[in-house]
Every structure is written in structure tokens, then in C-alpha cells.
PDB file of C-alpha atoms in Angstrom:
ATOM      1  CA  ALA D  28      76.659 113.470 108.058  1.00  0.00           C
ATOM      2  CA  SER D  29      77.482 114.790 104.637  1.00  0.00           C
ATOM      3  CA  GLN D  30      78.706 112.402 101.966  1.00  0.00           C
ATOM      4  CA  GLN D  31      80.063 115.249  99.834  1.00  0.00           C
ATOM      5  CA  PRO D  32      83.748 115.079  98.949  1.00  0.00           C
ATOM      6  CA  HIS D  33      86.047 117.590 100.603  1.00  0.00           C
ATOM      7  CA  HIS D  34      88.910 119.429  98.987  1.00  0.00           C
ATOM      8  CA  HIS D  35      92.349 118.911 100.475  1.00  0.00           C
ATOM      9  CA  THR D  36      95.404 120.929  99.633  1.00  0.00           C
ATOM     10  CA  ALA D  37      97.937 118.106  99.913  1.00  0.00           C
ATOM     11  CA  LYS D  38      97.985 115.680  97.014  1.00  0.00           C
ATOM     12  CA  LEU D  39      97.872 112.058  98.059  1.00  0.00           C
ATOM     13  CA  ARG D  40     100.601 110.101  96.247  1.00  0.00           C
ATOM     14  CA  LEU D  41      99.473 106.578  95.428  1.00  0.00           C
ATOM     15  CA  GLY D  42     101.831 105.501  92.636  1.00  0.00           C
ATOM     16  CA  SER D  43      99.376 106.080  89.793  1.00  0.00           C
ATOM     17  CA  ALA D  44      98.653 109.549  88.404  1.00  0.00           C
ATOM     18  CA  PRO D  45      95.190 108.571  87.032  1.00  0.00           C
ATOM     19  CA  LEU D  46      94.215 107.057  90.405  1.00  0.00           C
ATOM     20  CA  GLU D  47      95.509 110.078  92.313  1.00  0.00           C
ATOM     21  CA  GLU D  48      93.541 112.410  90.056  1.00  0.00           C
ATOM     22  CA  ALA D  49      90.351 110.345  90.339  1.00  0.00           C
ATOM     23  CA  LEU D  50      90.512 110.350  94.153  1.00  0.00           C
ATOM     24  CA  GLN D  51      91.373 114.035  94.543  1.00  0.00           C
ATOM     25  CA  GLY D  52      88.792 115.786  96.712  1.00  0.00           C
ATOM     26  CA  PHE D  53      87.300 112.706  98.358  1.00  0.00           C
ATOM     27  CA  SER D  54      87.672 112.541 102.128  1.00  0.00           C
ATOM     28  CA  PHE D  55      86.943 108.877 102.934  1.00  0.00           C
ATOM     29  CA  ILE D  56      88.837 106.349 100.802  1.00  0.00           C
ATOM     30  CA  GLU D  57      89.497 102.683 101.483  1.00  0.00           C
ATOM     31  CA  PHE D  58      91.934 100.153 100.081  1.00  0.00           C
ATOM     32  CA  TYR D  59      91.138  96.556 100.989  1.00  0.00           C
ATOM     33  CA  GLY D  60      92.180  93.053 100.022  1.00  0.00           C
ATOM     34  CA  GLU D  61      94.399  90.243 101.275  1.00  0.00           C
ATOM     35  CA  TRP D  62      96.201  91.709 104.284  1.00  0.00           C
ATOM     36  CA  PHE D  63      99.776  91.267 103.032  1.00  0.00           C
ATOM     37  CA  THR D  64      98.893  93.012  99.754  1.00  0.00           C
ATOM     38  CA  VAL D  65      97.220  95.865 101.623  1.00  0.00           C
ATOM     39  CA  LEU D  66     100.146  96.101 104.033  1.00  0.00           C
ATOM     40  CA  ASP D  67     102.591  96.454 101.121  1.00  0.00           C
ATOM     41  CA  TYR D  68     100.481  99.305  99.727  1.00  0.00           C
ATOM     42  CA  LEU D  69     100.310 100.934 103.156  1.00  0.00           C
ATOM     43  CA  HIS D  70     104.124 100.925 103.299  1.00  0.00           C
ATOM     44  CA  TYR D  71     104.280 102.539  99.874  1.00  0.00           C
ATOM     45  CA  THR D  72     101.687 105.172 100.843  1.00  0.00           C
ATOM     46  CA  LEU D  73     103.564 106.030 104.047  1.00  0.00           C
ATOM     47  CA  SER D  74     106.861 106.339 102.165  1.00  0.00           C
ATOM     48  CA  ALA D  75     105.459 108.387  99.285  1.00  0.00           C
ATOM     49  CA  ASN D  76     103.583 110.948 101.377  1.00  0.00           C
ATOM     50  CA  THR D  77     104.454 113.451 104.050  1.00  0.00           C
ATOM     51  CA  ASN D  78     102.188 115.051 106.599  1.00  0.00           C
ATOM     52  CA  THR D  79     100.279 111.914 107.490  1.00  0.00           C
ATOM     53  CA  ARG D  80      99.184 110.347 110.748  1.00  0.00           C
ATOM     54  CA  LEU D  81      98.728 106.587 111.029  1.00  0.00           C
ATOM     55  CA  ILE D  82      96.522 104.717 113.454  1.00  0.00           C
ATOM     56  CA  TYR D  83      97.721 101.127 113.228  1.00  0.00           C
ATOM     57  CA  VAL D  84      95.692  98.314 114.787  1.00  0.00           C
ATOM     58  CA  GLN D  85      97.831  95.205 115.150  1.00  0.00           C
ATOM     59  CA  LEU D  86      99.202  92.997 117.913  1.00  0.00           C
ATOM     60  CA  PHE D  87     102.283  91.632 116.149  1.00  0.00           C
ATOM     61  CA  GLY D  88     104.188  92.324 112.948  1.00  0.00           C
ATOM     62  CA  GLY D  89     103.228  94.787 110.314  1.00  0.00           C
ATOM     63  CA  ILE D  90     105.003  98.105 109.885  1.00  0.00           C
ATOM     64  CA  ASN D  91     108.627  97.782 108.803  1.00  0.00           C
ATOM     65  CA  PRO D  92     110.333 101.081 109.726  1.00  0.00           C
ATOM     66  CA  TYR D  93     113.247 100.348 107.384  1.00  0.00           C
ATOM     67  CA  THR D  94     110.946 100.730 104.363  1.00  0.00           C
ATOM     68  CA  LEU D  95     109.704 104.186 105.362  1.00  0.00           C
ATOM     69  CA  THR D  96     111.491 107.154 103.836  1.00  0.00           C
ATOM     70  CA  HIS D  97     109.489 110.209 104.999  1.00  0.00           C
ATOM     71  CA  THR D  98     109.041 109.418 108.672  1.00  0.00           C
ATOM     72  CA  ASP D  99     109.979 112.955 109.714  1.00  0.00           C
ATOM     73  CA  THR D 100     106.401 114.192 109.300  1.00  0.00           C
ATOM     74  CA  ASN D 101     104.557 110.923 109.894  1.00  0.00           C
ATOM     75  CA  LEU D 102     103.149 110.052 113.300  1.00  0.00           C
ATOM     76  CA  ILE D 103     102.277 106.441 114.061  1.00  0.00           C
ATOM     77  CA  VAL D 104      99.920 105.443 116.883  1.00  0.00           C
ATOM     78  CA  ARG D 105      99.549 101.737 117.568  1.00  0.00           C
ATOM     79  CA  CYS D 106      96.326 100.302 119.010  1.00  0.00           C
ATOM     80  CA  PHE D 107      96.053  96.905 120.649  1.00  0.00           C
ATOM     81  CA  ASP D 108      92.293  96.561 121.174  1.00  0.00           C
ATOM     82  CA  HIS D 109      88.940  98.153 120.412  1.00  0.00           C
ATOM     83  CA  ASN D 110      89.070 100.653 123.296  1.00  0.00           C
ATOM     84  CA  THR D 111      92.536 101.999 122.443  1.00  0.00           C
ATOM     85  CA  LEU D 112      91.349 102.472 118.854  1.00  0.00           C
ATOM     86  CA  LEU D 113      88.372 104.546 120.038  1.00  0.00           C
ATOM     87  CA  GLU D 114      90.721 106.569 122.283  1.00  0.00           C
ATOM     88  CA  ALA D 115      92.995 107.253 119.294  1.00  0.00           C
ATOM     89  CA  PHE D 116      89.991 108.381 117.218  1.00  0.00           C
ATOM     90  CA  ASN D 117      88.940 110.745 120.026  1.00  0.00           C
ATOM     91  CA  ARG D 118      92.448 112.226 120.229  1.00  0.00           C
ATOM     92  CA  VAL D 119      92.498 112.840 116.469  1.00  0.00           C
ATOM     93  CA  ASN D 120      89.012 114.350 116.600  1.00  0.00           C
ATOM     94  CA  GLN D 121      90.233 116.856 119.224  1.00  0.00           C
ATOM     95  CA  ASP D 122      93.258 117.816 117.099  1.00  0.00           C
ATOM     96  CA  SER D 123      92.753 121.307 115.690  1.00  0.00           C
ATOM     97  CA  GLN D 124      95.213 120.622 112.855  1.00  0.00           C
ATOM     98  CA  THR D 125      93.297 119.143 109.915  1.00  0.00           C
ATOM     99  CA  GLU D 126      95.717 119.523 107.002  1.00  0.00           C
ATOM    100  CA  TYR D 127      97.180 116.045 107.321  1.00  0.00           C
ATOM    101  CA  THR D 128      95.864 112.796 105.889  1.00  0.00           C
ATOM    102  CA  LEU D 129      94.793 110.266 108.504  1.00  0.00           C
ATOM    103  CA  LEU D 130      95.696 106.701 107.545  1.00  0.00           C
ATOM    104  CA  VAL D 131      93.973 103.937 109.502  1.00  0.00           C
ATOM    105  CA  ALA D 132      95.310 100.409 109.112  1.00  0.00           C
ATOM    106  CA  ASN D 133      93.247  97.334 109.965  1.00  0.00           C
ATOM    107  CA  PRO D 134      90.495  99.253 111.806  1.00  0.00           C
ATOM    108  CA  TYR D 135      88.163  96.272 112.285  1.00  0.00           C
ATOM    109  CA  LEU D 136      90.745  93.795 113.593  1.00  0.00           C
ATOM    110  CA  HIS D 137      89.322  93.835 117.141  1.00  0.00           C
ATOM    111  CA  ALA D 138      85.674  94.546 116.273  1.00  0.00           C
ATOM    112  CA  GLU D 139      83.975  91.475 117.657  1.00  0.00           C
ATOM    113  CA  THR D 140      80.357  92.614 117.351  1.00  0.00           C
ATOM    114  CA  PRO D 141      78.279  94.567 114.821  1.00  0.00           C
ATOM    115  CA  ARG D 142      77.958  97.324 117.438  1.00  0.00           C
ATOM    116  CA  GLN D 143      81.753  97.701 117.594  1.00  0.00           C
ATOM    117  CA  GLN D 144      81.888  97.832 113.781  1.00  0.00           C
ATOM    118  CA  THR D 145      79.262 100.583 113.839  1.00  0.00           C
ATOM    119  CA  GLU D 146      81.219 102.552 116.479  1.00  0.00           C
ATOM    120  CA  ILE D 147      84.365 102.415 114.340  1.00  0.00           C
ATOM    121  CA  THR D 148      82.508 103.437 111.185  1.00  0.00           C
ATOM    122  CA  ALA D 149      80.810 106.336 113.002  1.00  0.00           C
ATOM    123  CA  HIS D 150      84.201 107.617 114.181  1.00  0.00           C
ATOM    124  CA  LEU D 151      85.719 107.294 110.700  1.00  0.00           C
ATOM    125  CA  ARG D 152      82.776 109.172 109.160  1.00  0.00           C
ATOM    126  CA  SER D 153      83.116 111.936 111.746  1.00  0.00           C
ATOM    127  CA  LEU D 154      86.863 112.261 111.187  1.00  0.00           C
ATOM    128  CA  ALA D 155      86.345 112.423 107.396  1.00  0.00           C
ATOM    129  CA  GLN D 156      84.263 115.560 107.911  1.00  0.00           C
ATOM    130  CA  LYS D 157      87.409 117.451 108.971  1.00  0.00           C
ATOM    131  CA  ARG D 158      90.296 115.786 107.102  1.00  0.00           C
ATOM    132  CA  ARG D 159      91.041 113.132 104.498  1.00  0.00           C
ATOM    133  CA  VAL D 160      90.793 109.611 105.936  1.00  0.00           C
ATOM    134  CA  VAL D 161      92.271 106.630 104.096  1.00  0.00           C
ATOM    135  CA  THR D 162      91.685 103.175 105.533  1.00  0.00           C
ATOM    136  CA  PHE D 163      93.669 100.046 104.739  1.00  0.00           C
ATOM    137  CA  ASN D 164      91.403  97.119 105.492  1.00  0.00           C
ATOM    138  CA  GLN D 165      91.352  93.333 105.320  1.00  0.00           C
ATOM    139  CA  GLU D 166      88.864  91.537 103.151  1.00  0.00           C
ATOM    140  CA  THR D 167      86.461  88.881 104.402  1.00  0.00           C
ATOM    141  CA  LYS D 168      86.218  85.334 103.071  1.00  0.00           C
ATOM    142  CA  THR D 169      83.594  86.645 100.613  1.00  0.00           C
ATOM    143  CA  HIS D 170      86.098  89.259  99.323  1.00  0.00           C
ATOM    144  CA  THR D 171      84.228  92.220 100.811  1.00  0.00           C
ATOM    145  CA  PRO D 172      85.841  94.734 103.180  1.00  0.00           C
ATOM    146  CA  ARG D 173      85.653  94.039 106.908  1.00  0.00           C
ATOM    147  CA  GLY D 174      83.317  96.340 108.801  1.00  0.00           C
ATOM    148  CA  GLY D 175      79.905  95.399 107.495  1.00  0.00           C
ATOM    149  CA  HIS D 176      77.406  97.039 105.183  1.00  0.00           C
ATOM    150  CA  PHE D 177      77.247 100.343 107.110  1.00  0.00           C
ATOM    151  CA  HIS D 178      80.984 100.754 106.674  1.00  0.00           C
ATOM    152  CA  ALA D 179      80.990  99.783 102.991  1.00  0.00           C
ATOM    153  CA  SER D 180      78.195 102.259 102.255  1.00  0.00           C
ATOM    154  CA  SER D 181      79.886 105.046 104.276  1.00  0.00           C
ATOM    155  CA  VAL D 182      83.203 105.039 102.410  1.00  0.00           C
ATOM    156  CA  HIS D 183      83.256 107.437  99.437  1.00  0.00           C
ATOM    157  CA  ILE D 184      85.593 105.245  97.364  1.00  0.00           C
ATOM    158  CA  LEU D 185      86.333 101.507  97.881  1.00  0.00           C
ATOM    159  CA  ILE D 186      89.339 100.074  96.039  1.00  0.00           C
ATOM    160  CA  HIS D 187      90.106  96.359  96.027  1.00  0.00           C
ATOM    161  CA  LEU D 188      93.828  95.568  95.876  1.00  0.00           C
ATOM    162  CA  GLU D 189      95.021  92.299  94.392  1.00  0.00           C
ATOM    163  CA  THR D 190      98.397  90.660  94.040  1.00  0.00           C
ATOM    164  CA  GLN D 191      98.850  89.542  90.457  1.00  0.00           C
ATOM    165  CA  ARG D 192     100.901  86.385  90.107  1.00  0.00           C
ATOM    166  CA  LEU D 193     103.330  86.573  87.202  1.00  0.00           C
ATOM    167  CA  ARG D 194     104.894  83.759  85.227  1.00  0.00           C
ATOM    168  CA  GLY D 195     108.258  82.876  86.676  1.00  0.00           C
ATOM    169  CA  GLY D 196     107.088  83.240  90.283  1.00  0.00           C
ATOM    170  CA  GLY D 197     107.035  87.026  90.592  1.00  0.00           C
ATOM    171  CA  SER D 198     104.119  89.179  91.624  1.00  0.00           C
ATOM    172  CA  ARG D 199     102.936  92.770  91.402  1.00  0.00           C
ATOM    173  CA  LEU D 200     100.269  94.850  93.025  1.00  0.00           C
ATOM    174  CA  GLY D 201      97.131  95.619  91.041  1.00  0.00           C
ATOM    175  CA  VAL D 202      93.859  97.425  91.561  1.00  0.00           C
ATOM    176  CA  GLY D 203      90.872  95.142  91.055  1.00  0.00           C
TER     177      GLY D 203
END
């Protein structure tokens, strides 16, 4: 599989012009960190962009539909286990439309074995050959992205998100 970046016509809005420019043309991008920080950034990305599809792996909680502003062109598919995630990947792979950005949230939540991690990474790599894929992933206890070394070396761009604690009790999202 080629690791060359692809060119996509739709600009991905991420809240930072320098970041958006730096990521332009890459087809496999990942944001990872503490889950609640990543989830906040996923909400922003969904609200700031149109023409996206989201595969969301989660049993409870997560997406707050009241925070989404451009849901008219967003499609959300929820997966509850490893097999439904693979089914969703297969459905996307069969989709002849490739002009949208595929967002995948928490892809390794139900990956219980290294083999399952490899299956997920292989699907993500394959999908990134046809369209832009952006994953939103949890970090491990060692502050690395979930999914193992094969996954980390397959992603074109890995971005660690951090919540910066401010004096006075506030916080803001930062790229680490």
C-alpha cells in the first residue's frame, strides 16, 4: 500500500489555519489523547466540516447531537463491537463516492487482540487509498495511540491532543 499523500478537494477545517495547511493532501491523519479531550475535538471537527461520514465505536455516551451544526451532510454509523466495525469499514469500502472525509472515532475500543488491531489498521490503510481518513483515538497509559506499532507507523500524521489547565480552573485544547 502506498504511503504517499493524496490530494482532496475539500478543505478539512480544524480550527487552526497553519494546522489545516500542514495537513492538506494527507489521507490518513490521527488525533489522539485523553478520550474526553479527543471527543471535544471530534465534536468541533464534525460541526466545522460538511460532507463527512463518521464511524463511531462506543457503547454509551459520546456524541452530543446538540453541539453539531452541519448535520445535514454528515452521516453517523455507530458500532458496538469489533465485527460491526469491520462491517462498517466494508460498507464504506464499497461506496463509490470518495469525495467525503471519513472520520473514525475510537477505532480500537473493542480490539482485544493484536490480530484485531492489525485488521482495523489494514482496513483504515485501505480506506485511506480512496479518501481522506481521520481517526480520533484514545491514548494508552504510556501516552501512545491505541492500536499498536503497526497502526502508529501506518498513519501519515499523528497529532497528540492535550487539555491545558489554566489558572482559575479553566482549560483549553492544545496540540502537543
